[in-house]
PDB file of C-alpha atoms in Angstrom:
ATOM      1  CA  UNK A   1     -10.306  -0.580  14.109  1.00  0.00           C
ATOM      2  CA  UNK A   2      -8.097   1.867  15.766  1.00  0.00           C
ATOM      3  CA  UNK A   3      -6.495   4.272  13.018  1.00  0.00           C
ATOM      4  CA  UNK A   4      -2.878   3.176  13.898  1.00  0.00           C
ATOM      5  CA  UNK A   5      -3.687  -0.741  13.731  1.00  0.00           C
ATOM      6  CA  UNK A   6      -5.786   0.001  10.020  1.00  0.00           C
ATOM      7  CA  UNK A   7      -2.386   1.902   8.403  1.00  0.00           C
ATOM      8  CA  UNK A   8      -0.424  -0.765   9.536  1.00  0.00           C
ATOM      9  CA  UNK A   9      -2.268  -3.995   8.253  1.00  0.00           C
ATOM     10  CA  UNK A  10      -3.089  -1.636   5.084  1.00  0.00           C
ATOM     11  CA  UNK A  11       0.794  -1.358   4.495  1.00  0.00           C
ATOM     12  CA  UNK A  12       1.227  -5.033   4.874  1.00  0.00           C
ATOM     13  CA  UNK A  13      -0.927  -5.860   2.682  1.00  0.00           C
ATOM     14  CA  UNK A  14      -0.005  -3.390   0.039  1.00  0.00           C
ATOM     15  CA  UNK A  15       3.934  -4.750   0.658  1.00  0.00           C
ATOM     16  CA  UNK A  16       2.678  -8.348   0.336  1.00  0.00           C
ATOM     17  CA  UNK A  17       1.151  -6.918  -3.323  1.00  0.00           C
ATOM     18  CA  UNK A  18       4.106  -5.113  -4.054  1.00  0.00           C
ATOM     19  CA  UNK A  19       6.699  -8.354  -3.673  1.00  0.00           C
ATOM     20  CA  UNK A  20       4.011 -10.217  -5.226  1.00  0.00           C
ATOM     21  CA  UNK A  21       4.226  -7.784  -8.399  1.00  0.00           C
ATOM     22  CA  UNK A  22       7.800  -8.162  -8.470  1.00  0.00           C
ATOM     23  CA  UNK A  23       8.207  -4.426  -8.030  1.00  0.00           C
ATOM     24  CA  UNK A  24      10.956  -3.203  -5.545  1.00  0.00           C
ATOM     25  CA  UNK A  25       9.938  -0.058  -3.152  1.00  0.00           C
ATOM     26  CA  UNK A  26      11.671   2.650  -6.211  1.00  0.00           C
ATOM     27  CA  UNK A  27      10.455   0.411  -8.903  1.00  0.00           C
ATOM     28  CA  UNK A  28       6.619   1.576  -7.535  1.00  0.00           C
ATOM     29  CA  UNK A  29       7.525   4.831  -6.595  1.00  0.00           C
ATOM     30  CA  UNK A  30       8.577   5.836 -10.171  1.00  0.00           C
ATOM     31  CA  UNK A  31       5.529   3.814 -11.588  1.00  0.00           C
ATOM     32  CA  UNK A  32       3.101   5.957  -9.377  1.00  0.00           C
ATOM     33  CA  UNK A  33       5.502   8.860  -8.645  1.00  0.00           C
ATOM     34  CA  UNK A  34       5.369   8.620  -5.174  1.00  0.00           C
ATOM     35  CA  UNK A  35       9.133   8.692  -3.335  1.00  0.00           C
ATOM     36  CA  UNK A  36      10.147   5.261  -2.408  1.00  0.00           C
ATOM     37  CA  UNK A  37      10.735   6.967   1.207  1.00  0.00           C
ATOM     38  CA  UNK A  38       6.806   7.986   1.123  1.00  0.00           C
ATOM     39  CA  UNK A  39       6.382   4.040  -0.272  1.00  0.00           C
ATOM     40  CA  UNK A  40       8.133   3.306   2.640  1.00  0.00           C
ATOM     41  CA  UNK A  41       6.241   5.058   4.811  1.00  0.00           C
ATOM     42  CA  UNK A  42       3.008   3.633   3.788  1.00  0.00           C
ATOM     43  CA  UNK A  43       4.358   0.197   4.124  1.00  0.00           C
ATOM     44  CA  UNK A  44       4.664   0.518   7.826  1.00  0.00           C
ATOM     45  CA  UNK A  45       2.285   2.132   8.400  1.00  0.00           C
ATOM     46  CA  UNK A  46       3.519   5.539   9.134  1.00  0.00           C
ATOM     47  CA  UNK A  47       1.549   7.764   7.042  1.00  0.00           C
ATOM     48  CA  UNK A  48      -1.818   8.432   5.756  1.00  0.00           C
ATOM     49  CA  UNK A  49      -2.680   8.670   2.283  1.00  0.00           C
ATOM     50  CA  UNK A  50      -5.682   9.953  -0.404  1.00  0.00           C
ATOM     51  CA  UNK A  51      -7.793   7.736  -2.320  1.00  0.00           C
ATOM     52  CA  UNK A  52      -6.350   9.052  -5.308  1.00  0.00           C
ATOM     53  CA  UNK A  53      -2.808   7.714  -3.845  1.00  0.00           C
ATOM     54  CA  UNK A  54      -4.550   4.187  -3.316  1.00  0.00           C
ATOM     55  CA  UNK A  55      -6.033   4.323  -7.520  1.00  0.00           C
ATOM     56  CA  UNK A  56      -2.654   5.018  -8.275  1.00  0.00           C
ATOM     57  CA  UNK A  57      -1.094   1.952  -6.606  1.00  0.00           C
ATOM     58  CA  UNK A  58      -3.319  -0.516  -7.070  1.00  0.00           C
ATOM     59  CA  UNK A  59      -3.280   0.533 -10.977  1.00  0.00           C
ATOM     60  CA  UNK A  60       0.466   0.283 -10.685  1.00  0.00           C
ATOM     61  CA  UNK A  61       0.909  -3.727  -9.045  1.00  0.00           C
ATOM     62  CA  UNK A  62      -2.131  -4.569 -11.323  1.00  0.00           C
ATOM     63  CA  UNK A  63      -4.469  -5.390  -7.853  1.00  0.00           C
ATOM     64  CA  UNK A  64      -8.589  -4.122  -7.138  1.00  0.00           C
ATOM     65  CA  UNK A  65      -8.316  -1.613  -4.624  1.00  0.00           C
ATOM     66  CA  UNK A  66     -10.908  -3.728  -2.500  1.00  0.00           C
ATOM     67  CA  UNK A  67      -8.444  -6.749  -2.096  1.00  0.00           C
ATOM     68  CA  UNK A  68      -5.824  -3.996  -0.014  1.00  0.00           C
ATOM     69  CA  UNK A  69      -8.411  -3.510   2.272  1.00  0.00           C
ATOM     70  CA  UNK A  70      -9.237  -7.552   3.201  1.00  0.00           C
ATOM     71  CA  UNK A  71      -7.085  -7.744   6.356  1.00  0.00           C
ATOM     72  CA  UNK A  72      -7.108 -10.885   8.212  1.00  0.00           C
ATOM     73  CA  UNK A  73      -8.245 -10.304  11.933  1.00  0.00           C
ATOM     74  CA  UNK A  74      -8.028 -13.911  12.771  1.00  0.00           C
TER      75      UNK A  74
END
């Protein structure tokens, strides 16, 4: 999968967990104290981001940090 094409189906999936948790793009940013504009950023798939950054997200909209990696290629 070409890099571009993986950050972008990464951030939609982690948006689709986000709006599934409730959680607005601040409301995770404070939880994992990452800027909503770097939240943002991840979301469409603008910027690349540490493991570590992935642990803390997933911890934060209560999600295994397998299931933001299950993109549908269909």
């Amino acid at each position: 999968m070409i890099d571009d094409v993986f950050l972008k189906e990464f951030g939609l999936r982690l948006k689709m967990f986000r709006i599934k948790s409730g959680l607005t793009q601040a409301e995770l940013g404070e939880l994992t104290d990452i800027s909503e504009h770097r939240i943002s950023d991840i979301e469409n798939g603008k910027c690349n981001l540490t493991l570590k950054t992935v642990n803390r997200i997933s911890n934060a909209i209560n999600v295994q940090v397998h299931k933001l990696f299950i993109f549908d290629n269909s």
